[in-house]
Amino acid sequence: ELAAVFRSDGTLRAAVIQHVLMTPHQGGVWMTCRDLEKTGLGLDPVKDDLDSLLETLRVRSENGSIDPETWREVLEFARSPRWKAGGERVRAADEASGEGETAAGSKESAERARAEKNVADEGVEAGTGGTQQADDRRHRDTLSGQAGRIAAGDFRVLALPAAVYLGRFEGLEEREGAPLRVSRDASLAPGERLREFLGEDLSEKVLDGFVAVLRRDDLPRASAIAQIHIAGGEYDAEAPLICGIDVALRRGLPLDTVERSTLEAACMAWHRAPESAPGGQIDIGSDLEAAAFRGIEDAERHFRTSIEPQLVCNREFIEDLERLDVEFGVGSDGLAGRLSLEWLRSYPELNGHALTELMTCAIENAPRDAVREMIVDCRERVHPDERAKLVWLSVACVLDPNGSRQALLEAAETSPDFIEYVREQIGSMLRFADTPLDSLLFVVEVFGTCWPRMVQKRGSGQTGGGWNDPQEASAFIERTIHAIANRPEPEASEALVAVIANHAPSYADTARQALAFQCGARREFEHKVPTVGGFRTLMTNTPDGTGQGIESIISGSGAGRGNETRC
């Protein structure tokens, strides 16, 4: 809607562009123009915009209200071949800067004349849009002459139209070797943008060609697409394949007639597609997955194909793992938890960042006993780096504090950062209620002496305020003490007594207050409302053992009326 407003109101559009370009920007005018282009709102400056801007600068220069650096950058930008600045633009710029008053025949005049001639020659050579129109015609003529290959779904021929259809303009002109007059308007539908570029008849043939791509038997497999993206590459077939799925969905064509391998390849290409496509207006994910994943086995095959090659290469950031966590986590046959546990066992050399992501996925989606079993089985594992070791031990602190106690004590003594890894597992993930009492007591006992209590500052009650920040460490230890106090069992009372008596002296007052709270909560927890039967038993067991009169009290007979009020 905003792009449509700028298209219909040229005055407003010009005012916005002028305001942005005349405001100092860290990257200069060149980067500002690129940022305007990336908005997808049709605000990328063209020849008329720069002509108008130079005129505005000329007027402002008369009263001196202009930044010389901005003036210099705009002038250089206007003279650049990209904007095909003619001699009249340079003359207007020179007049605005006062150079027009230079005497005729002077050295400066001669240099300016030569500059004007050079820029004018560039303008004649490039034309004022003529070369661009010729390039566009060349693209259209080339595609028109390849009608047979387009109809057959040749993805090599369809690569350029697919980039236009998907709104992938980044680097497009560099690949083609010439500027393309393609609308960057984010409000345009992909088909409209393609028709604007190729015309009605040719664009329709290209759309048919996109659908024909789905019938080809020479497309790369999903595994090949996953492998080439690890190396930073991309197959020519990926963009046309995505376009084919999108056009088929828009035309109401059923995807269940497409070969399974093609759907899997399209799914892999879609999830590896670059995010720099602001004008794409394409969302085929849910429909494509519904066709490709007909059961949990299909989803498992996809994620194995996608993620396992990355684990083999020990990549730092694992693509598709977050989607596995979100879409196939709890309640999805345990796929995310099961696969993450398997990968944690099978790839012991994972770097710290990848290990953190996998471990988080396992803790959030796998049964707690299964994660504990894995931690116990891998106690003696040698880790490839310090971060990986601390991540592993932080989970052991939660799930296996007694069995891994010696390793935990060594990590706490030698690694000042260890408390932050533990905090991530317990505090930041809000797992206090699920953490065993032994683990909570370990945190207070071990870290309480290393990180004395500090007066809280504003906002310190929130986790994540700073890595290895003493204030955050102190706040985390206090929250752990309060988490112990929230437990109503007698063992929690004993733990707080131990903290007061033997450990973390700076937290003794906090532990005393927590113990008072815990004792009160424990009384409430252990209190039982008496039943009639229990009350009858209590009243029968009188001090003299006779029990006389209790029946009359309960039945209301005269013999017991004197005791009724006291009862």
Coordinates of C-alpha atoms in Angstrom, one line a residue:
E1 CA 0.0 0.0 0.0
L2 CA 2.8 2.4 0.8
A3 CA 4.5 1.6 -2.6
A4 CA 1.2 2.4 -4.3
V5 CA 1.0 5.8 -2.6
F6 CA 4.5 6.7 -3.8
R7 CA 3.6 5.6 -7.3
S8 CA 0.5 7.8 -7.4
D9 CA 2.0 10.8 -5.7
G10 CA 5.2 11.9 -7.5
T11 CA 5.6 15.0 -5.4
L12 CA 5.6 13.1 -2.1
R13 CA 8.0 10.5 -3.6
A14 CA 10.4 13.3 -4.7
A15 CA 10.2 14.9 -1.3
V16 CA 11.0 11.7 0.5
I17 CA 14.0 10.9 -1.7
Q18 CA 15.3 14.5 -1.4
H19 CA 15.0 14.4 2.4
V20 CA 16.8 11.0 2.6
L21 CA 19.6 11.9 0.2
M22 CA 20.3 15.3 1.8
T23 CA 20.5 13.9 5.3
P24 CA 24.0 12.8 6.3
H25 CA 24.3 9.0 6.2
Q26 CA 27.1 6.8 7.5
G27 CA 27.6 5.1 4.2
G28 CA 27.3 8.2 2.1
V29 CA 25.0 8.9 -0.9
W30 CA 25.9 5.7 -2.7
M31 CA 24.8 3.4 0.2
T32 CA 21.8 5.6 0.9
C33 CA 20.6 5.0 -2.7
R34 CA 21.1 1.3 -2.3
D35 CA 19.2 1.3 1.0
L36 CA 16.3 3.2 -0.7
E37 CA 16.3 0.5 -3.5
K38 CA 16.2 -2.3 -1.0
T39 CA 13.0 -1.0 0.6
G40 CA 11.1 -2.3 -2.4
L41 CA 8.9 0.8 -2.3
G42 CA 10.0 2.1 -5.7
L43 CA 12.2 4.8 -4.0
D44 CA 15.4 4.0 -5.8
P45 CA 16.5 7.3 -7.4
V46 CA 16.4 7.6 -11.2
K47 CA 17.6 10.4 -13.6
D48 CA 14.7 12.8 -12.9
D49 CA 15.2 12.4 -9.2
L50 CA 18.8 13.4 -9.4
D51 CA 18.1 16.3 -11.7
S52 CA 15.5 17.6 -9.3
L53 CA 17.9 17.1 -6.4
L54 CA 20.7 19.0 -8.1
E55 CA 18.3 21.9 -8.8
T56 CA 17.3 21.9 -5.1
L57 CA 21.0 22.0 -4.1
R58 CA 21.6 24.8 -6.5
V59 CA 18.9 26.9 -4.9
R60 CA 20.1 26.1 -1.4
S61 CA 23.7 26.9 -2.3
E62 CA 22.7 30.5 -3.0
N63 CA 22.1 31.1 0.7
G64 CA 24.8 28.8 1.9
S65 CA 22.5 26.2 3.6
I66 CA 24.1 23.1 2.2
D67 CA 26.6 20.6 3.5
P68 CA 29.7 20.7 1.2
E69 CA 30.3 16.9 1.7
T70 CA 26.7 16.1 0.7
W71 CA 27.1 18.4 -2.3
R72 CA 30.3 16.7 -3.4
E73 CA 28.9 13.1 -3.0
V74 CA 25.7 14.0 -4.9
L75 CA 27.7 15.6 -7.7
E76 CA 30.0 12.6 -8.0
F77 CA 27.0 10.3 -8.0
A78 CA 25.2 12.3 -10.7
R79 CA 28.3 12.2 -12.8
S80 CA 28.7 8.4 -12.5
P81 CA 28.0 6.3 -15.7
R82 CA 25.2 4.4 -13.9
W83 CA 23.0 7.5 -14.0
K84 CA 24.3 8.5 -17.5
A85 CA 24.6 12.1 -16.5
G86 CA 24.7 14.5 -19.5
G87 CA 26.6 17.7 -19.8
E88 CA 23.6 19.8 -18.8
R89 CA 23.7 18.2 -15.3
V90 CA 27.3 18.9 -14.8
R91 CA 26.8 22.5 -15.9
A92 CA 24.0 22.9 -13.5
A93 CA 26.1 21.5 -10.7
D94 CA 29.0 23.7 -11.6
E95 CA 26.8 26.8 -11.6
A96 CA 25.4 25.9 -8.2
S97 CA 28.8 25.6 -6.7
G98 CA 30.0 29.0 -8.2
E99 CA 32.3 27.5 -10.7
G100 CA 30.3 29.1 -13.5
E101 CA 31.8 32.4 -12.7
T102 CA 35.2 31.3 -13.7
A103 CA 36.5 33.5 -16.5
A104 CA 36.3 32.1 -20.0
G105 CA 39.6 30.9 -21.3
S106 CA 41.0 30.2 -17.9
K107 CA 42.6 26.9 -16.8
E108 CA 39.6 26.0 -14.7
S109 CA 37.3 26.8 -17.6
A110 CA 39.2 24.5 -19.9
E111 CA 39.2 21.7 -17.4
R112 CA 35.5 22.1 -16.9
A113 CA 34.9 22.0 -20.6
R114 CA 36.9 18.8 -20.9
A115 CA 34.9 17.2 -18.0
E116 CA 31.6 18.3 -19.7
K117 CA 32.8 16.7 -22.9
N118 CA 33.8 13.4 -21.3
V119 CA 30.5 13.1 -19.3
A120 CA 28.5 14.1 -22.4
D121 CA 30.4 11.5 -24.4
E122 CA 29.5 8.9 -21.8
G123 CA 25.9 10.0 -22.1
V124 CA 26.0 9.7 -25.9
E125 CA 27.7 6.3 -25.7
A126 CA 25.3 5.0 -23.1
G127 CA 22.3 6.9 -24.2
T128 CA 19.6 8.3 -21.9
G129 CA 18.0 5.0 -21.3
G130 CA 18.5 3.8 -24.9
T131 CA 21.1 1.2 -24.0
Q132 CA 19.0 -0.1 -21.1
Q133 CA 16.0 -0.4 -23.5
A134 CA 18.2 -2.2 -25.9
D135 CA 19.4 -4.6 -23.2
D136 CA 15.8 -5.3 -22.3
R137 CA 14.9 -6.0 -25.9
R138 CA 18.0 -8.2 -26.2
H139 CA 16.7 -10.3 -23.2
R140 CA 13.3 -10.5 -24.7
D141 CA 14.5 -11.4 -28.2
T142 CA 16.8 -14.1 -26.7
L143 CA 14.0 -15.6 -24.8
S144 CA 11.6 -15.4 -27.7
G145 CA 14.1 -17.3 -29.9
Q146 CA 14.2 -20.1 -27.3
A147 CA 10.5 -20.8 -27.2
G148 CA 11.1 -24.6 -27.6
R149 CA 13.4 -24.8 -24.7
I150 CA 11.1 -22.7 -22.5
A151 CA 8.2 -25.0 -23.3
A152 CA 10.3 -27.9 -22.3
G153 CA 11.1 -26.3 -19.0
D154 CA 14.8 -25.8 -19.6
F155 CA 15.8 -24.3 -16.3
R156 CA 19.0 -22.8 -17.7
V157 CA 17.0 -20.6 -20.1
L158 CA 14.5 -19.8 -17.4
A159 CA 17.1 -18.7 -14.8
L160 CA 16.7 -14.9 -15.6
P161 CA 12.9 -14.9 -15.7
A162 CA 12.9 -16.9 -12.4
A163 CA 15.1 -14.3 -10.7
V164 CA 12.7 -11.5 -11.8
Y165 CA 9.6 -13.5 -10.8
L166 CA 11.1 -14.2 -7.3
G167 CA 12.3 -10.6 -6.8
R168 CA 15.9 -11.7 -6.5
F169 CA 17.6 -8.5 -7.7
E170 CA 20.7 -8.6 -5.6
G171 CA 23.6 -9.2 -8.0
L172 CA 21.3 -9.8 -10.9
E173 CA 22.6 -6.9 -13.0
E174 CA 26.2 -7.9 -12.3
R175 CA 25.5 -11.4 -13.5
E176 CA 23.8 -10.2 -16.7
G177 CA 26.5 -7.7 -17.4
A178 CA 24.0 -4.8 -17.9
P179 CA 21.3 -3.0 -15.9
L180 CA 17.8 -4.4 -16.1
R181 CA 14.8 -2.2 -16.2
V182 CA 12.9 -4.4 -13.7
S183 CA 10.4 -3.0 -11.2
R184 CA 11.4 -3.4 -7.6
D185 CA 7.9 -2.5 -6.4
A186 CA 7.1 -4.8 -3.5
S187 CA 3.4 -4.4 -4.1
L188 CA 3.6 -6.0 -7.5
A189 CA 2.7 -9.7 -7.7
P190 CA 5.4 -11.9 -9.2
G191 CA 3.4 -12.5 -12.4
E192 CA 2.8 -8.8 -12.8
R193 CA 6.5 -8.0 -12.4
L194 CA 7.3 -10.7 -15.0
R195 CA 4.8 -9.3 -17.5
E196 CA 6.1 -5.8 -17.0
F197 CA 9.6 -7.1 -17.9
L198 CA 8.7 -9.5 -20.8
G199 CA 5.4 -8.5 -22.1
E200 CA 2.1 -10.4 -22.0
D201 CA 2.7 -13.1 -24.5
L202 CA 6.3 -14.0 -23.6
S203 CA 5.6 -13.9 -19.9
E204 CA 2.7 -16.4 -20.3
K205 CA 5.1 -18.8 -22.2
V206 CA 7.6 -18.4 -19.4
L207 CA 5.0 -19.2 -16.7
D208 CA 4.1 -22.4 -18.7
G209 CA 7.8 -23.2 -18.8
F210 CA 8.0 -22.9 -15.0
V211 CA 5.3 -25.6 -14.7
A212 CA 7.1 -27.7 -17.3
V213 CA 10.2 -27.7 -15.1
L214 CA 8.3 -29.9 -12.6
R215 CA 8.2 -32.6 -15.3
R216 CA 11.9 -32.8 -16.0
D217 CA 14.0 -35.8 -15.1
D218 CA 17.4 -34.0 -14.9
L219 CA 16.7 -31.9 -11.8
P220 CA 19.2 -32.1 -9.0
R221 CA 18.3 -34.3 -6.0
A222 CA 17.5 -32.9 -2.6
S223 CA 20.8 -34.3 -1.3
A224 CA 22.7 -32.6 -4.0
I225 CA 21.0 -29.3 -3.2
A226 CA 21.9 -29.6 0.4
Q227 CA 25.5 -30.4 -0.4
I228 CA 26.1 -27.5 -2.8
H229 CA 24.6 -25.0 -0.4
I230 CA 27.1 -26.1 2.3
A231 CA 29.8 -25.1 -0.2
G232 CA 28.1 -21.7 -0.8
G233 CA 26.7 -22.6 -4.2
E234 CA 23.3 -23.0 -5.8
Y235 CA 22.0 -25.0 -8.8
D236 CA 20.5 -23.1 -11.8
A237 CA 17.4 -25.3 -11.4
E238 CA 16.5 -24.2 -7.9
A239 CA 14.8 -20.8 -8.7
P240 CA 12.8 -22.1 -11.7
L241 CA 11.8 -25.1 -9.6
I242 CA 10.4 -22.8 -6.9
C243 CA 8.6 -20.8 -9.6
G244 CA 7.1 -23.9 -11.0
I245 CA 5.6 -24.9 -7.6
D246 CA 4.3 -21.4 -7.1
V247 CA 2.7 -21.1 -10.6
A248 CA 1.2 -24.6 -10.2
L249 CA -0.4 -23.6 -6.9
R250 CA -1.7 -20.3 -8.3
R251 CA -3.3 -22.2 -11.2
G252 CA -4.8 -24.8 -8.9
L253 CA -2.8 -27.7 -10.3
P254 CA -2.5 -30.6 -7.9
L255 CA 1.0 -31.3 -6.6
D256 CA 0.3 -34.9 -5.9
T257 CA 1.0 -35.6 -9.6
V258 CA 4.6 -34.3 -9.3
E259 CA 7.3 -36.9 -8.8
R260 CA 8.3 -37.5 -5.2
S261 CA 12.0 -36.7 -5.9
T262 CA 11.0 -33.4 -7.5
L263 CA 8.9 -32.4 -4.5
E264 CA 11.7 -33.2 -2.2
A265 CA 14.2 -31.2 -4.3
A266 CA 11.7 -28.2 -4.4
C267 CA 11.3 -28.4 -0.6
M268 CA 15.1 -28.4 -0.1
A269 CA 15.5 -25.5 -2.6
W270 CA 12.7 -23.5 -0.9
H271 CA 14.2 -23.8 2.5
R272 CA 17.7 -22.9 1.2
A273 CA 16.3 -19.9 -0.8
P274 CA 18.0 -16.6 0.0
E275 CA 16.0 -14.3 2.2
S276 CA 16.9 -11.2 0.2
A277 CA 13.7 -11.3 -1.9
P278 CA 11.5 -8.5 -0.5
G279 CA 9.3 -8.3 -3.6
G280 CA 8.7 -12.0 -3.9
Q281 CA 5.3 -12.3 -2.4
I282 CA 5.6 -16.1 -2.5
D283 CA 4.8 -18.5 0.3
I284 CA 4.7 -22.1 -0.9
G285 CA 6.1 -23.7 2.3
S286 CA 3.0 -25.2 3.8
D287 CA 1.5 -26.5 0.6
L288 CA 4.8 -27.9 -0.6
E289 CA 5.4 -29.7 2.7
A290 CA 1.9 -31.0 2.8
A291 CA 2.6 -32.6 -0.6
A292 CA 6.2 -33.7 0.1
F293 CA 5.7 -34.9 3.7
R294 CA 2.9 -37.5 3.6
G295 CA 4.1 -39.1 6.8
I296 CA 6.7 -38.7 9.5
E297 CA 9.0 -40.9 7.5
D298 CA 9.1 -38.3 4.7
A299 CA 9.9 -35.5 7.2
E300 CA 12.6 -37.6 8.8
R301 CA 14.2 -38.3 5.4
H302 CA 14.2 -34.6 4.5
F303 CA 15.8 -33.4 7.8
R304 CA 18.4 -36.2 7.7
T305 CA 19.3 -35.2 4.1
S306 CA 19.4 -31.5 5.1
I307 CA 21.1 -31.6 8.5
E308 CA 23.5 -34.6 8.6
P309 CA 25.8 -33.3 5.8
Q310 CA 26.2 -30.1 7.9
L311 CA 27.1 -32.1 11.0
V312 CA 29.7 -34.1 9.0
C313 CA 31.2 -30.8 7.9
N314 CA 30.9 -29.5 11.5
R315 CA 29.2 -26.3 10.5
E316 CA 28.8 -23.7 13.2
F317 CA 25.2 -22.8 12.3
I318 CA 22.9 -25.7 11.4
E319 CA 20.3 -24.7 8.8
D320 CA 16.8 -26.4 9.2
L321 CA 17.4 -27.3 12.8
E322 CA 15.2 -24.6 14.1
R323 CA 12.4 -25.6 11.7
L324 CA 12.7 -29.2 12.9
D325 CA 12.4 -28.0 16.5
V326 CA 9.4 -25.8 15.8
E327 CA 7.4 -28.0 13.4
F328 CA 8.3 -31.5 14.7
G329 CA 9.0 -30.9 18.4
V330 CA 6.7 -32.0 21.2
G331 CA 3.6 -33.8 19.9
S332 CA 5.1 -34.8 16.5
D333 CA 6.1 -38.4 17.3
G334 CA 9.1 -37.0 19.0
L335 CA 11.0 -36.6 15.7
A336 CA 13.0 -33.6 16.8
G337 CA 14.0 -35.0 20.2
R338 CA 14.8 -38.4 18.7
L339 CA 17.0 -37.1 15.9
S340 CA 18.8 -34.6 18.1
L341 CA 19.7 -37.3 20.7
E342 CA 21.0 -39.6 17.9
W343 CA 23.1 -36.8 16.4
L344 CA 24.5 -35.8 19.8
R345 CA 25.7 -39.4 20.2
S346 CA 26.9 -39.9 16.6
Y347 CA 28.9 -36.7 16.2
P348 CA 31.2 -36.2 19.2
E349 CA 33.4 -33.6 17.4
L350 CA 30.7 -31.0 17.0
N351 CA 31.8 -27.4 17.8
G352 CA 30.4 -25.5 20.7
H353 CA 27.8 -23.5 18.8
A354 CA 26.3 -26.5 16.9
L355 CA 26.4 -28.5 20.1
T356 CA 24.4 -25.8 21.9
E357 CA 21.7 -25.8 19.3
L358 CA 21.4 -29.6 19.2
M359 CA 21.4 -29.9 23.0
T360 CA 18.7 -27.3 23.3
C361 CA 16.6 -29.1 20.8
A362 CA 17.1 -32.4 22.7
I363 CA 16.3 -30.9 26.1
E364 CA 13.1 -29.2 24.8
N365 CA 11.8 -32.2 22.8
A366 CA 13.2 -35.5 24.1
P367 CA 12.1 -37.3 27.3
R368 CA 14.1 -36.2 30.3
D369 CA 15.2 -39.8 31.1
A370 CA 16.5 -40.3 27.6
V371 CA 18.6 -37.1 27.8
R372 CA 19.9 -38.2 31.2
E373 CA 20.9 -41.6 29.9
M374 CA 22.8 -39.9 27.0
I375 CA 24.6 -37.6 29.5
V376 CA 25.6 -40.6 31.7
D377 CA 26.7 -42.7 28.7
C378 CA 29.0 -39.9 27.5
R379 CA 30.6 -38.9 30.7
E380 CA 34.1 -39.8 29.5
R381 CA 33.7 -38.1 26.1
V382 CA 36.6 -35.8 25.1
H383 CA 35.3 -32.6 23.7
P384 CA 36.8 -30.7 20.8
D385 CA 36.8 -27.2 22.4
E386 CA 36.1 -25.5 25.7
R387 CA 32.7 -24.3 24.8
A388 CA 31.5 -27.8 23.8
K389 CA 32.8 -29.1 27.1
L390 CA 31.0 -26.5 29.2
V391 CA 27.8 -27.0 27.3
W392 CA 27.9 -30.7 28.0
L393 CA 28.7 -30.2 31.7
S394 CA 26.0 -27.6 32.1
V395 CA 23.4 -30.2 31.1
A396 CA 25.1 -32.7 33.4
C397 CA 24.8 -30.2 36.2
V398 CA 21.0 -30.4 35.7
L399 CA 20.5 -34.1 35.0
D400 CA 23.5 -35.9 36.5
P401 CA 24.9 -33.7 39.3
N402 CA 26.1 -36.6 41.5
G403 CA 27.6 -38.8 38.8
S404 CA 29.5 -35.9 37.2
R405 CA 30.3 -34.0 40.4
Q406 CA 34.1 -34.1 40.1
A407 CA 34.0 -32.8 36.5
L408 CA 31.6 -30.1 37.6
L409 CA 33.7 -29.0 40.4
E410 CA 36.8 -28.8 38.2
A411 CA 34.9 -26.8 35.6
A412 CA 33.6 -24.4 38.2
E413 CA 37.2 -23.9 39.5
T414 CA 39.0 -23.5 36.2
S415 CA 36.4 -21.8 34.0
P416 CA 34.9 -18.5 35.2
D417 CA 32.3 -18.7 32.3
F418 CA 30.9 -22.0 33.5
I419 CA 28.2 -20.3 35.7
E420 CA 26.8 -18.7 32.5
Y421 CA 26.4 -22.0 30.8
V422 CA 24.6 -23.4 33.9
R423 CA 22.5 -20.2 34.0
E424 CA 21.4 -20.8 30.4
Q425 CA 20.3 -24.3 31.2
I426 CA 18.4 -23.5 34.4
G427 CA 17.7 -19.8 34.7
S428 CA 17.3 -18.5 31.1
M429 CA 15.3 -21.5 30.1
L430 CA 13.0 -21.1 33.2
R431 CA 13.7 -24.7 34.2
F432 CA 14.0 -24.1 38.0
A433 CA 10.9 -26.2 38.7
D434 CA 12.2 -29.1 36.6
T435 CA 15.7 -29.1 38.0
P436 CA 16.5 -31.6 40.7
L437 CA 17.1 -30.3 44.2
D438 CA 20.7 -31.6 44.2
S439 CA 21.4 -29.5 41.2
L440 CA 20.0 -26.4 42.7
L441 CA 22.0 -27.0 45.9
F442 CA 25.2 -27.6 43.9
V443 CA 24.7 -24.2 42.2
V444 CA 24.5 -22.4 45.5
E445 CA 27.3 -24.4 47.2
V446 CA 29.8 -24.1 44.4
F447 CA 29.1 -20.8 42.8
G448 CA 28.0 -19.0 46.0
T449 CA 31.6 -18.6 47.3
C450 CA 33.0 -17.6 43.9
W451 CA 30.4 -14.9 43.2
P452 CA 29.5 -13.0 46.4
R453 CA 26.1 -11.5 46.8
M454 CA 25.8 -8.0 45.2
V455 CA 23.1 -5.4 45.6
Q456 CA 20.7 -5.7 42.7
K457 CA 20.6 -3.0 40.1
R458 CA 17.5 -2.1 38.0
G459 CA 16.6 -4.9 35.7
S460 CA 19.0 -7.4 37.3
G461 CA 16.2 -9.8 38.1
Q462 CA 16.1 -10.6 34.4
T463 CA 18.5 -13.2 33.0
G464 CA 20.7 -12.5 30.0
G465 CA 22.0 -9.1 31.0
G466 CA 25.6 -9.9 30.3
W467 CA 28.0 -12.8 29.8
N468 CA 29.9 -13.5 32.9
D469 CA 28.6 -10.4 34.6
P470 CA 29.1 -10.6 38.5
Q471 CA 25.7 -8.8 39.0
E472 CA 23.9 -11.4 36.8
A473 CA 25.7 -14.3 38.6
S474 CA 24.7 -13.0 42.0
A475 CA 21.1 -12.5 40.9
F476 CA 21.1 -16.1 39.4
I477 CA 22.3 -17.6 42.7
E478 CA 19.7 -15.7 44.7
R479 CA 17.0 -17.0 42.3
T480 CA 18.3 -20.5 42.8
I481 CA 17.9 -20.1 46.6
H482 CA 14.4 -18.9 46.2
A483 CA 13.7 -21.9 43.8
I484 CA 14.8 -24.2 46.7
A485 CA 12.4 -22.4 49.0
N486 CA 9.6 -23.1 46.6
R487 CA 10.0 -26.9 47.2
P488 CA 7.7 -28.0 50.1
E489 CA 9.6 -31.3 50.9
P490 CA 11.7 -31.7 54.1
E491 CA 14.9 -32.1 51.9
A492 CA 14.5 -28.5 50.8
S493 CA 14.6 -27.3 54.4
E494 CA 17.7 -29.3 55.0
A495 CA 19.3 -27.8 51.9
L496 CA 18.7 -24.3 53.1
V497 CA 20.0 -25.1 56.5
A498 CA 23.2 -26.4 54.9
V499 CA 23.5 -23.2 52.9
I500 CA 23.2 -21.1 56.1
A501 CA 25.6 -23.2 58.1
N502 CA 28.4 -24.2 55.7
H503 CA 28.3 -22.4 52.4
A504 CA 28.1 -19.0 50.7
P505 CA 28.3 -16.7 53.7
S506 CA 27.2 -13.7 51.7
Y507 CA 23.9 -15.4 50.9
A508 CA 23.2 -16.5 54.5
D509 CA 20.6 -13.8 55.1
T510 CA 18.9 -14.6 51.8
A511 CA 18.9 -18.3 52.8
R512 CA 17.4 -17.5 56.2
Q513 CA 14.5 -15.5 54.7
A514 CA 14.0 -18.3 52.1
L515 CA 14.0 -20.9 54.9
A516 CA 11.3 -19.0 56.8
F517 CA 9.2 -18.8 53.7
Q518 CA 9.8 -22.5 53.0
C519 CA 8.8 -23.6 56.5
G520 CA 5.5 -21.7 56.2
A521 CA 4.8 -23.2 52.8
R522 CA 5.7 -26.6 54.0
R523 CA 3.2 -26.4 56.9
E524 CA 0.5 -25.4 54.4
F525 CA 1.5 -28.2 52.2
E526 CA 1.6 -30.9 54.9
H527 CA -1.7 -29.7 56.5
K528 CA -4.5 -32.1 56.1
V529 CA -8.2 -31.2 56.6
P530 CA -9.6 -33.6 59.2
T531 CA -12.4 -36.0 58.3
V532 CA -15.3 -37.1 60.5
G533 CA -13.7 -40.5 61.0
G534 CA -10.4 -38.9 62.0
F535 CA -12.2 -36.5 64.4
R536 CA -14.1 -39.5 65.9
T537 CA -10.9 -41.3 66.5
L538 CA -9.3 -38.3 68.1
M539 CA -12.2 -37.8 70.5
T540 CA -12.3 -41.4 71.4
N541 CA -8.7 -41.5 72.5
T542 CA -9.3 -39.3 75.6
P543 CA -6.5 -38.9 78.3
D544 CA -8.1 -41.2 80.8
G545 CA -8.6 -43.9 78.1
T546 CA -12.3 -44.4 78.9
G547 CA -13.8 -42.6 76.1
Q548 CA -17.0 -42.2 78.0
G549 CA -19.4 -39.5 76.9
I550 CA -18.1 -39.1 73.3
E551 CA -21.0 -41.0 71.8
S552 CA -23.5 -38.8 73.7
I553 CA -21.6 -35.7 72.5
I554 CA -21.9 -36.8 68.9
S555 CA -25.5 -38.0 69.3
G556 CA -26.6 -35.0 71.3
S557 CA -27.9 -36.9 74.3
G558 CA -28.4 -35.3 77.7
A559 CA -25.4 -36.9 79.3
G560 CA -23.0 -35.1 77.1
R561 CA -24.7 -31.7 76.8
G562 CA -22.4 -30.1 79.3
N563 CA -19.4 -30.8 77.1
E564 CA -21.0 -29.8 73.8
T565 CA -19.9 -26.2 73.9
R566 CA -16.3 -27.2 74.8
C567 CA -16.2 -29.6 71.9

